[in-house]
Short mmCIF file of C-alpha atoms in Angstrom, two decimals:
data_model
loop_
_atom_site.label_atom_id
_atom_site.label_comp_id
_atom_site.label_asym_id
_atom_site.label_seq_id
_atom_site.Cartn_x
_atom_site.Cartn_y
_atom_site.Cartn_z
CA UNK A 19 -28.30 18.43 2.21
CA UNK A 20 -30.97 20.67 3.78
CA UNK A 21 -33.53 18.57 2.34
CA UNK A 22 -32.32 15.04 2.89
CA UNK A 23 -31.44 15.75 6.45
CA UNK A 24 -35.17 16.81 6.89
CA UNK A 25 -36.34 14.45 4.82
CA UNK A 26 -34.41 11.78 7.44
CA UNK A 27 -35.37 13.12 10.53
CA UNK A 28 -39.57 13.04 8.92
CA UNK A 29 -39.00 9.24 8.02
CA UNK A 30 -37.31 9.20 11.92
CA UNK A 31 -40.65 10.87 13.64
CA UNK A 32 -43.02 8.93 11.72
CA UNK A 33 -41.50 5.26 11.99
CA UNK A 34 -41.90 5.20 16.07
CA UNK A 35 -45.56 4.84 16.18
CA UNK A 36 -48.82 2.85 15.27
CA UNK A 37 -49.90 -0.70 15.64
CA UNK A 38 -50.66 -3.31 13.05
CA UNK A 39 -54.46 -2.97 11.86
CA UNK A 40 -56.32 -3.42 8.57
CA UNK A 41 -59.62 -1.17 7.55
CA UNK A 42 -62.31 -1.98 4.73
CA UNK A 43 -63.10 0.73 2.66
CA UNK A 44 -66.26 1.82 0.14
CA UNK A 45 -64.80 2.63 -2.59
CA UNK A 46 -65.91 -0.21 -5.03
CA UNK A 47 -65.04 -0.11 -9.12
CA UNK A 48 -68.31 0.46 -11.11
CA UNK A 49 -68.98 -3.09 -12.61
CA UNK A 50 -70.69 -2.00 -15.50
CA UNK A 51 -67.42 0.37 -15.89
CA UNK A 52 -65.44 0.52 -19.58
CA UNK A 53 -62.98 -1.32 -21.23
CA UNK A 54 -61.99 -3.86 -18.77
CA UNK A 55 -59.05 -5.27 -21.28
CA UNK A 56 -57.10 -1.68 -20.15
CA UNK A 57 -53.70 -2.45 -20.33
CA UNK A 58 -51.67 0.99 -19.72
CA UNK A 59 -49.53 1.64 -16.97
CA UNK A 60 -49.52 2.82 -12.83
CA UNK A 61 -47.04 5.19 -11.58
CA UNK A 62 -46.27 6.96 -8.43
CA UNK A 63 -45.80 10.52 -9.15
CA UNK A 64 -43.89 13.34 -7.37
CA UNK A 65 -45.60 16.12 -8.08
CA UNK A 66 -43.53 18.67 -5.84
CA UNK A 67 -40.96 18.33 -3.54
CA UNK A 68 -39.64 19.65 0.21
CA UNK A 69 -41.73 20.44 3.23
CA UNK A 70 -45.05 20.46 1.09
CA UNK A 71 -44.35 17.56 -0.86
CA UNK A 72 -47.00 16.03 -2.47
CA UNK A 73 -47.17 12.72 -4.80
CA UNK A 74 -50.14 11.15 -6.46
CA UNK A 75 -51.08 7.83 -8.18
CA UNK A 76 -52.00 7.67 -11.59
CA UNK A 77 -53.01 5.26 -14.35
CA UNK A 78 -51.92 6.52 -17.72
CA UNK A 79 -52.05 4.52 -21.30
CA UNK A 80 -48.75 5.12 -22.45
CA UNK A 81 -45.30 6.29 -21.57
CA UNK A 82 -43.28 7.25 -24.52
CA UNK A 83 -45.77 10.30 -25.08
CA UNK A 84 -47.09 13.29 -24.34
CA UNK A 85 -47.45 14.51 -20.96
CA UNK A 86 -47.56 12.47 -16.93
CA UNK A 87 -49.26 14.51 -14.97
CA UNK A 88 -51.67 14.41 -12.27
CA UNK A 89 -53.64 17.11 -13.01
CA UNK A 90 -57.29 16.21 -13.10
CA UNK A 91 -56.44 12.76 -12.91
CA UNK A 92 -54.56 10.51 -10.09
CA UNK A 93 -55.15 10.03 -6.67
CA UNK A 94 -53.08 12.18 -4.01
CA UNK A 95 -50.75 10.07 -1.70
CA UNK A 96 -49.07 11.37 1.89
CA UNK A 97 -45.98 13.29 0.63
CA UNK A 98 -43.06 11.04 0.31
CA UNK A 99 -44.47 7.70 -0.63
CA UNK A 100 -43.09 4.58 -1.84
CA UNK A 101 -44.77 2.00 -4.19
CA UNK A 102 -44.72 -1.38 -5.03
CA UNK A 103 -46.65 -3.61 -6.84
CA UNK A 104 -48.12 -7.15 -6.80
CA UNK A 105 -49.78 -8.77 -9.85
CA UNK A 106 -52.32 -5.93 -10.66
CA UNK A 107 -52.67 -4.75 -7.28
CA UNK A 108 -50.77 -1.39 -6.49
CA UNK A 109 -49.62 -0.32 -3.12
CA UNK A 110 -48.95 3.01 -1.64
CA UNK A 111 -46.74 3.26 1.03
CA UNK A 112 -46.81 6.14 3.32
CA UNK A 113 -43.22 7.60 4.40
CA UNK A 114 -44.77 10.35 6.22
CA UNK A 115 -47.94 8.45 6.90
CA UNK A 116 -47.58 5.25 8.27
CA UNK A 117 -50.64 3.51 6.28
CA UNK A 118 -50.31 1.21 3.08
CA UNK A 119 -52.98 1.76 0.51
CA UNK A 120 -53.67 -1.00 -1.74
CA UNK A 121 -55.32 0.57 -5.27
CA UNK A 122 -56.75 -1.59 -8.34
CA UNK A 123 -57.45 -0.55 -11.70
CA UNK A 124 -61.16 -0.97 -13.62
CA UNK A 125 -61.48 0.46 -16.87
CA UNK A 126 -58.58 2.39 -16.35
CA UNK A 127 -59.71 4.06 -13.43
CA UNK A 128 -57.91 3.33 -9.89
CA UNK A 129 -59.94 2.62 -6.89
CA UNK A 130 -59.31 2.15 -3.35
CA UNK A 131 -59.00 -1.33 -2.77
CA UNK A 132 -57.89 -1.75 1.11
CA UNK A 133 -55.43 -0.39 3.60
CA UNK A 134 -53.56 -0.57 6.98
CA UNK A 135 -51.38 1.05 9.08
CA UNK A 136 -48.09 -0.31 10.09
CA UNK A 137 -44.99 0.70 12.98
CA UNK A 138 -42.57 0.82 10.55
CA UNK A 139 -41.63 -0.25 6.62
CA UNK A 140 -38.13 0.01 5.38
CA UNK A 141 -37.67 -1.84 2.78
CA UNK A 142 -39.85 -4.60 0.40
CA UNK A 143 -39.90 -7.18 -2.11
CA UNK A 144 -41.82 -10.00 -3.84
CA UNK A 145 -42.53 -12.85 -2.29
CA UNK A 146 -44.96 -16.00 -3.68
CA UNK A 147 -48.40 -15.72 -5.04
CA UNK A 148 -50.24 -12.40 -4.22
CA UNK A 149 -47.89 -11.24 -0.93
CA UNK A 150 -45.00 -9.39 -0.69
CA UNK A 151 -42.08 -9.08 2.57
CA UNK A 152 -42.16 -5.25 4.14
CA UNK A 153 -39.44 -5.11 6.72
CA UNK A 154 -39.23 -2.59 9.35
CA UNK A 155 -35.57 -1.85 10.39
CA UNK A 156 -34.66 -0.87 13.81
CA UNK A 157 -34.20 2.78 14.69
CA UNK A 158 -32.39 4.99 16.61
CA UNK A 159 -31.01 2.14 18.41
CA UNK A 160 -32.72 0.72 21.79
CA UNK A 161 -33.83 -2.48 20.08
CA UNK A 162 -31.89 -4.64 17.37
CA UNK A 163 -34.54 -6.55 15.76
CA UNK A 164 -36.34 -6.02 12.46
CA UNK A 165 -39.71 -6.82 11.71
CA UNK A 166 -40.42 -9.28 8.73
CA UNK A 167 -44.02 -8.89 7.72
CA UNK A 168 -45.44 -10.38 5.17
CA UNK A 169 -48.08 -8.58 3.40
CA UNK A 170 -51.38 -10.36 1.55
CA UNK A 171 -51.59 -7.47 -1.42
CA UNK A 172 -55.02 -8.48 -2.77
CA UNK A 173 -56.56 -8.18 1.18
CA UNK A 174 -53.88 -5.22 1.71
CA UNK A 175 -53.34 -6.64 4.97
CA UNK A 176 -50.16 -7.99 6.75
CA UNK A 177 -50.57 -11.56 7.66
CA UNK A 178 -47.72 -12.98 9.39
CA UNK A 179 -44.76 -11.00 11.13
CA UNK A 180 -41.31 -12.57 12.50
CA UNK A 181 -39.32 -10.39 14.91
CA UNK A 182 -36.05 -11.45 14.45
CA UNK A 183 -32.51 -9.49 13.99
CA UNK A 184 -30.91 -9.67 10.59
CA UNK A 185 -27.49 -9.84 11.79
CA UNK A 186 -27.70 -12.37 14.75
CA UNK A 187 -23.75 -11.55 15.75
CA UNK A 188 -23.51 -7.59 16.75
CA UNK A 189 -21.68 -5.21 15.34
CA UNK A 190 -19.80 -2.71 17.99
CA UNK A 191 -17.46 0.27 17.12
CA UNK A 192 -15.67 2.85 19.46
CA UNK A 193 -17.01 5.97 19.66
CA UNK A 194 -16.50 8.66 22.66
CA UNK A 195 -14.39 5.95 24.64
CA UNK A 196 -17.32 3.51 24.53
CA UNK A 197 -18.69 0.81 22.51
CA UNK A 198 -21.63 1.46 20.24
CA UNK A 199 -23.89 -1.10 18.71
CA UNK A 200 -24.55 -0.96 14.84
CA UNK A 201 -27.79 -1.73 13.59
CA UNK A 202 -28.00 -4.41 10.70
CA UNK A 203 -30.27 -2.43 8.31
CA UNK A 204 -32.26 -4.30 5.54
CA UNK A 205 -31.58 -3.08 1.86
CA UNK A 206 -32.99 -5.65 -0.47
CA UNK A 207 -34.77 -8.95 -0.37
CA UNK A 208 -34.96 -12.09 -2.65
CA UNK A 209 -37.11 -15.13 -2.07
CA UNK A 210 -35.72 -18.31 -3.93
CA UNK A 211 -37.89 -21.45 -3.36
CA UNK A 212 -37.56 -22.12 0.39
CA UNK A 213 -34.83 -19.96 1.01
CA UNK A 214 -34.79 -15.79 1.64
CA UNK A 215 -32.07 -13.78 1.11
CA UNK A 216 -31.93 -10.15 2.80
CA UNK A 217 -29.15 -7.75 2.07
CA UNK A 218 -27.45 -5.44 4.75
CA UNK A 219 -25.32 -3.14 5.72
CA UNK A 220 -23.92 -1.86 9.13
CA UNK A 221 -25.57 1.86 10.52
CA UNK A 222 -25.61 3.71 13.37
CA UNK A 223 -29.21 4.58 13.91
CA UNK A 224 -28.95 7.47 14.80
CA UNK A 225 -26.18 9.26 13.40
CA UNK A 226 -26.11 7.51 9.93
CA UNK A 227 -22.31 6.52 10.13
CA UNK A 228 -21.16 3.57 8.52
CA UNK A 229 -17.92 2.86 9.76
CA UNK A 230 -17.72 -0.76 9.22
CA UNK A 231 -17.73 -0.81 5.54
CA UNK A 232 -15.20 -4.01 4.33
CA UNK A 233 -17.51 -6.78 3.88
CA UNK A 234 -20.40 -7.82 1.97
CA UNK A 235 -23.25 -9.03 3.99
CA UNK A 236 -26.43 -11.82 3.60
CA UNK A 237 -28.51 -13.17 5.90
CA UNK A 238 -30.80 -16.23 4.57
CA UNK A 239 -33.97 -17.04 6.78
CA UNK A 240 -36.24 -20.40 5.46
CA UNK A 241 -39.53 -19.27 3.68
CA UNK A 242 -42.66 -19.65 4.01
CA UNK A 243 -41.15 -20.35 8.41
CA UNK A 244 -38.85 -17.08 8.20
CA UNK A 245 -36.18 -18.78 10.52
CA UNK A 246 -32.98 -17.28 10.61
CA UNK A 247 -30.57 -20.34 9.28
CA UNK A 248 -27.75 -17.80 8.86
CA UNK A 249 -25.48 -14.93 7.26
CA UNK A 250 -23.01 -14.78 4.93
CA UNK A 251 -19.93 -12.34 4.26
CA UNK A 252 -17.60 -11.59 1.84
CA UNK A 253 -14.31 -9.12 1.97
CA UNK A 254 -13.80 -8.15 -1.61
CA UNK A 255 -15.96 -5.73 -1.82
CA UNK A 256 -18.22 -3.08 0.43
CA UNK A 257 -22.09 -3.51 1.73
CA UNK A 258 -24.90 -4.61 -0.63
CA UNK A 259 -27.53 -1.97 -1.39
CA UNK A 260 -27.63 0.95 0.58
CA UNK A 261 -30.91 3.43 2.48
CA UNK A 262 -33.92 3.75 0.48
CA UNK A 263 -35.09 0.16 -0.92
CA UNK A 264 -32.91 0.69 -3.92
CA UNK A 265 -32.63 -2.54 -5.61
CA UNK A 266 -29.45 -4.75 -5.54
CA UNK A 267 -30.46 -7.77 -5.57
CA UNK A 268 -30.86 -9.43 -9.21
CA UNK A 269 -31.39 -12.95 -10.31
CA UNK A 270 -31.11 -14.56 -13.73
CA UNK A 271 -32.57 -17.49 -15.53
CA UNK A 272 -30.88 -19.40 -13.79
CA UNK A 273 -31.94 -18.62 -10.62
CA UNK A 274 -28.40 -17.00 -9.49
CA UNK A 275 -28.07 -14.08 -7.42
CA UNK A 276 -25.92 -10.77 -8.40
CA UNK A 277 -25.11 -8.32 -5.46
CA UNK A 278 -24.64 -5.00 -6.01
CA UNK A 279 -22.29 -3.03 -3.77
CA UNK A 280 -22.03 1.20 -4.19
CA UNK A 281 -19.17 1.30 -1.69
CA UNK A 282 -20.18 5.59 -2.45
CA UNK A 283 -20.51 8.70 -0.08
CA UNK A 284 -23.21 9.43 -2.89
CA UNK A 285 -24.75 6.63 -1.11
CA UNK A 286 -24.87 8.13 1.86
CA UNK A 287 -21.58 6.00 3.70
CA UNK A 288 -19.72 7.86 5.75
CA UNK A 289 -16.63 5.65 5.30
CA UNK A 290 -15.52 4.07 2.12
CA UNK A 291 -12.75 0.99 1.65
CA UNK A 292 -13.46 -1.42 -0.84
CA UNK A 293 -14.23 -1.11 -4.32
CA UNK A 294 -17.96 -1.02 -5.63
CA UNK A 295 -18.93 -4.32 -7.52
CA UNK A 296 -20.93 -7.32 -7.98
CA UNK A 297 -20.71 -10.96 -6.12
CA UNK A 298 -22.47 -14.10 -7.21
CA UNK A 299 -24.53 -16.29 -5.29
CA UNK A 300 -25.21 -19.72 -7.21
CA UNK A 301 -28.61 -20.89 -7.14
CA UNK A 302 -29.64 -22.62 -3.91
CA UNK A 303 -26.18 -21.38 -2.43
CA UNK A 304 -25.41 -19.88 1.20
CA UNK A 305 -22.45 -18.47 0.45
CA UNK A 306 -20.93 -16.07 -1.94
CA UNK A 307 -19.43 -17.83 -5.12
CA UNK A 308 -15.42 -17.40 -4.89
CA UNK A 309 -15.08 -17.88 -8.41
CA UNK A 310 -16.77 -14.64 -9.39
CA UNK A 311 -15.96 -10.95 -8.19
CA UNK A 312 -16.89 -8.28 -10.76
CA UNK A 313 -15.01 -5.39 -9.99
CA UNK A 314 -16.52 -2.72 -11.62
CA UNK A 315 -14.86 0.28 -10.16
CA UNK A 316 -11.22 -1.16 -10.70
CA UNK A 317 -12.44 -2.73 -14.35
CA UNK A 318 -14.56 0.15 -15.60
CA UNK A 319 -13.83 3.34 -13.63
CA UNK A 320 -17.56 3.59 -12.27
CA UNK A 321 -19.16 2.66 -8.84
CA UNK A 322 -22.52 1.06 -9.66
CA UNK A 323 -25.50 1.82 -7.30
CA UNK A 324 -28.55 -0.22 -8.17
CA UNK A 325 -30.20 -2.30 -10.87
CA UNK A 326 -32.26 -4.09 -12.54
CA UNK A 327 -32.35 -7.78 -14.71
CA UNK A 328 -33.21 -7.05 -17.82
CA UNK A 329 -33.15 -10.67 -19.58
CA UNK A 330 -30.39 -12.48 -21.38
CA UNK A 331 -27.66 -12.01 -18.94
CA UNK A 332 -27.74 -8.04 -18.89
CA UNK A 333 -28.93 -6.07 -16.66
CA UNK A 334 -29.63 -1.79 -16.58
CA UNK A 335 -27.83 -0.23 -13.26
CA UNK A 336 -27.24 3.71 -12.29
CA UNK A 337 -24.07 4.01 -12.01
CA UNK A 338 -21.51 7.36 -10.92
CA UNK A 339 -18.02 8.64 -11.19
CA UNK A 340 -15.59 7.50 -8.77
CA UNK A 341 -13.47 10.67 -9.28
CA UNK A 342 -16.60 12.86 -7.91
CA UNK A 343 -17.15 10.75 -5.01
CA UNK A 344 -14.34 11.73 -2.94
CA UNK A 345 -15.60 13.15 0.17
CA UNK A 346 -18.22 13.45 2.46
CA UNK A 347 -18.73 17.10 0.76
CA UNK A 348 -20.88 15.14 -1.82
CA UNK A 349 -22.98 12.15 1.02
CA UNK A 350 -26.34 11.62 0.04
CA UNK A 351 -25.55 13.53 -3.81
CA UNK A 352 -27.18 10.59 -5.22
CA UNK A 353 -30.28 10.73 -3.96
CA UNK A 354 -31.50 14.11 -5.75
CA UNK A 355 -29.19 16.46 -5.12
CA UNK A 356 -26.75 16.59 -7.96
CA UNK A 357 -26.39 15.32 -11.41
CA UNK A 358 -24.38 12.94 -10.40
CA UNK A 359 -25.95 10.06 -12.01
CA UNK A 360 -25.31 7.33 -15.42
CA UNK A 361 -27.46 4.63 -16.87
CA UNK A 362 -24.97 1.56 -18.06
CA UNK A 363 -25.73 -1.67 -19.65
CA UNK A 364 -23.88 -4.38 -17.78
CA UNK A 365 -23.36 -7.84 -18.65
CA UNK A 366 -23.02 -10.00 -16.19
CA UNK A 367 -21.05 -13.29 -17.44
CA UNK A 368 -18.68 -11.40 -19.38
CA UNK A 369 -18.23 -8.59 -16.83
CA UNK A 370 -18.33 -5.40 -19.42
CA UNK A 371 -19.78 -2.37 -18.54
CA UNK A 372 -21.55 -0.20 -21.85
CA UNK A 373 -22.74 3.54 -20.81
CA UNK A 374 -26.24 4.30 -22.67
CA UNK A 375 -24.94 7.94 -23.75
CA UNK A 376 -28.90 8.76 -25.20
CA UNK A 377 -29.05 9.75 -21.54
CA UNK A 378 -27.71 12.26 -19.56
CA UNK A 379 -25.68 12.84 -16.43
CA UNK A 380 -28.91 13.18 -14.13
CA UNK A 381 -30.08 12.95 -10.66
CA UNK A 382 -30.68 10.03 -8.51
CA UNK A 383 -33.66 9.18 -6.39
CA UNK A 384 -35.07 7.38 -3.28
CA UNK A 385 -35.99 3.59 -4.54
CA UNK A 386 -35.21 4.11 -7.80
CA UNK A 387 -38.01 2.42 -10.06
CA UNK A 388 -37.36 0.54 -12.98
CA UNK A 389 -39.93 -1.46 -15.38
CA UNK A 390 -39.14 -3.79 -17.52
CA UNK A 391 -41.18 -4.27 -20.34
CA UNK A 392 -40.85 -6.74 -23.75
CA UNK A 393 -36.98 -6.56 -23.24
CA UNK A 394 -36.85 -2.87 -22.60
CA UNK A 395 -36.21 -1.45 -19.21
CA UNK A 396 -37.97 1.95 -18.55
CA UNK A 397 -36.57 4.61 -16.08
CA UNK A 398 -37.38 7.93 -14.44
CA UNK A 399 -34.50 11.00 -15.46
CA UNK A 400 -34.76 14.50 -14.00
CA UNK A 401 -31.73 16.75 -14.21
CA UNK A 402 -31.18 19.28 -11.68
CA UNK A 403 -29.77 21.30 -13.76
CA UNK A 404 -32.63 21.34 -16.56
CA UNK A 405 -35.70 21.39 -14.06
CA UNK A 406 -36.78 18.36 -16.00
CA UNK A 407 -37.96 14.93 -15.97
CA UNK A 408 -38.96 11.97 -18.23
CA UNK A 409 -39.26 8.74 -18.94
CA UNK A 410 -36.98 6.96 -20.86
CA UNK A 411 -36.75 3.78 -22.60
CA UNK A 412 -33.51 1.89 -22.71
CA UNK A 413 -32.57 -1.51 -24.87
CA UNK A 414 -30.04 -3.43 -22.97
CA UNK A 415 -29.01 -5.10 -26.43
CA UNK A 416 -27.64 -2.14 -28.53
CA UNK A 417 -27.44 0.33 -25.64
CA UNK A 418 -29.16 2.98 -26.30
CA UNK A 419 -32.40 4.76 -25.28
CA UNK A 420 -35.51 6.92 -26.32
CA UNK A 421 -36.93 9.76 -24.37
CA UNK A 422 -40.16 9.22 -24.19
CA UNK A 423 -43.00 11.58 -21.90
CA UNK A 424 -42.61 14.51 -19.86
CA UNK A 425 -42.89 14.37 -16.65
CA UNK A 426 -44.56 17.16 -14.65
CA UNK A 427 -43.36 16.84 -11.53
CA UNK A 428 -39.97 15.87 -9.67
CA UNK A 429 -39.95 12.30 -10.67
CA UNK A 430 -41.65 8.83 -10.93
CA UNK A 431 -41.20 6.80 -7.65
CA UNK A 432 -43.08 3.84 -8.94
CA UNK A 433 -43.19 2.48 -12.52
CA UNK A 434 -45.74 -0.63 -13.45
CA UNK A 435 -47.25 -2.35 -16.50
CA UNK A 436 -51.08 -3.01 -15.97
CA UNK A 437 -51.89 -6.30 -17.18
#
């Protein structure tokens, strides 16, 4: 707990400052470099972990072998970064530094493409061509409105920003005879053709309760306008996603949308009333489909946390326990913590849950990264109680999975195929 709540109050400090610029940098590829038909892989590594935390970018050519590490090799990031990735463009960023870095990859060699610094980026996802949505929730309070910015990756510079609320009705609970106002904090985007769905859930900013926990929630704003048009709830289950960009938003073939829902103190709620499962939104919909719940705690015994579409209506989630998340004794275990943690194959039309046993009872993370790759999904494992980490390789079809390289370091907070 020591660490998370220090951790918190680091992300806290850091998010209140800064204005919107964008820098050029001098750092150009050699053009007479190597092999330009590279095709190995980027990853954000933890290296270490607490007060001197330090994580690096690296490009490595494979991931089922030998040794990720970044010694003599990767780029060093601020401690406590997050990654994404858009086409071959690789972005760094900073949760203790508020600057993106944009990186590309010649010869297998990364380079320092761009950057800018920002007030505040919470949580991010794809959006069309080469840009991606950053959203900076609301802190602490004071004002209610997030920031929708969307981000050009090649230029590594932020193009257009909305200020807008998520939740355009307010939430208020009691608290010390008065009424406080929760803030509506982002936890996973989607963009479907001229629609964008965002994912919430009700927080105090500044005390991290959750004490309105009965409802999903989804807001949809129009795209490439970001006008609010309007939200949607459900009551069968709890809030979709949770703190940390973990992913929870999935969408098949089809173009429908599956909602995850932890309804977990590992999650970090403070307050816990529905069961954890998955809703459907049809393609093109605005509202929940009432013709599809998948209760997963009440079906399978397990609360599911995030995931990941995998192809052929299955998708790889983390999932936990219900009988160890009891209590706020154990908020925040599944970010690090504890081995708290399961990898499941779950099949979304026929509602089964399958636990890949060739993995084992592990730690969770901040954004947990997945990649999937020629059907396969690869993940990041660490167990606390082994002191260490790899990468493993998981087939949604027969569930089971391969350890593949060591990691030295914590963990991987980023996982991407160079193509």
């Amino acid at each position: 707990m020591k660490n998370i709540k220090l951790s918190l109050w680091a992300l806290l400090s850091s998010f209140l400052i800064l204005s919107t610029t964008s820098c050029e940098t001098n750092d150009e590829p050699d053009p007479d470099g190597g092999d330009e038909d590279w095709s190995g892989y980027v990853v954000g590594l933890r290296a270490t972990e607490g007060d001197a935390s330090a994580d690096y970018i690296v490009a490595v050519d494979d991931l089922m072998s030998g040794v990720i590490t970044s010694e003599g090799q990767g780029i060093e990031q601020s401690g406590w970064s997050y990654y994404t990735a858009v086409g071959d463009n690789y972005l760094s960023i900073g949760y203790t530094l508020n600057e993106c870095i944009g990186y590309q990859v010649d010869a297998g060699e990364l380079y320092l493409n761009s950057k800018f610094v920002f007030e505040r980026i919470d949580c991010v996802g794809h959006l069309d061509g080469d840009s991606f949505l950053a959203i900076g929730a609301p802190w602490g309070g004071g004002s209610y409105d997030c920031q929708l910015q969307v981000v050009d990756a090649g230029d590594v510079a932020i193009t257009k920003t909305v200020t807008h609320p998520i939740y355009e009705s307010y939430f208020y609970v009691d608290s010390l005879d008065e009424e406080v106002r929760l803030n509506a904090w982002p936890t996973s985007t989607y963009l479907a053709g001229d629609k964008l769905y965002v994912s919430f859930y009700p927080l105090h900013g500044t005390s991290w309760e959750t004490p309105l926990v009965d409802k999903a929630y989804v807001t949809v704003y129009s795209y490439p306008e970001m006008q609010y048009i309007k939200t949607f709830e459900d009551d069968r289950t709890s809030p979709i996603g949770y703190y940390g960009g973990q992913p929870s938003l999935v969408s098949t073939e089809n173009g429908d949308i599956y909602t995850i829902s932890s309804s977990s103190y590992f999650a970090g709620f403070t307050h816990v009333s529905q069961p954890s499962g998955i809703l459907r939104i049809k393609r093109g919909d605005t509202e929940f489909d009432q013709d599809y719940f998948f209760n997963v705690e009440e079906d399978h015994g397990h609360k599911i946390h995030n995931a990941v579409y995998a192809g052929g209506g299955k998708a790889i989630a983390r999932i936990s326990d219900p009988e160890n998340d009891t209590s706020r004794d154990v908020q925040w275990a599944g970010f690090g913590n504890y081995d708290v943690m399961e990898i499941a194959v779950i099949d979304l039309e026929a509602r089964t849950l399958t636990r890949v046993t060739d993995i084992p009872v592990h730690a969770g993370q901040y954004q947990t990264p997945y990649l999937v790759e020629d059907g396969k999904v690869y993940m990041s494992i660490r167990q606390n109680e082994t002191g260490k980490a790899y990468v493993y390789r998981i087939d949604p079809e027969t569930a089971t999975a391969e350890r593949g390289a060591e990691i030295d370091g914590i963990e991987l907070q980023g996982i991407f195929k160079h193509n």
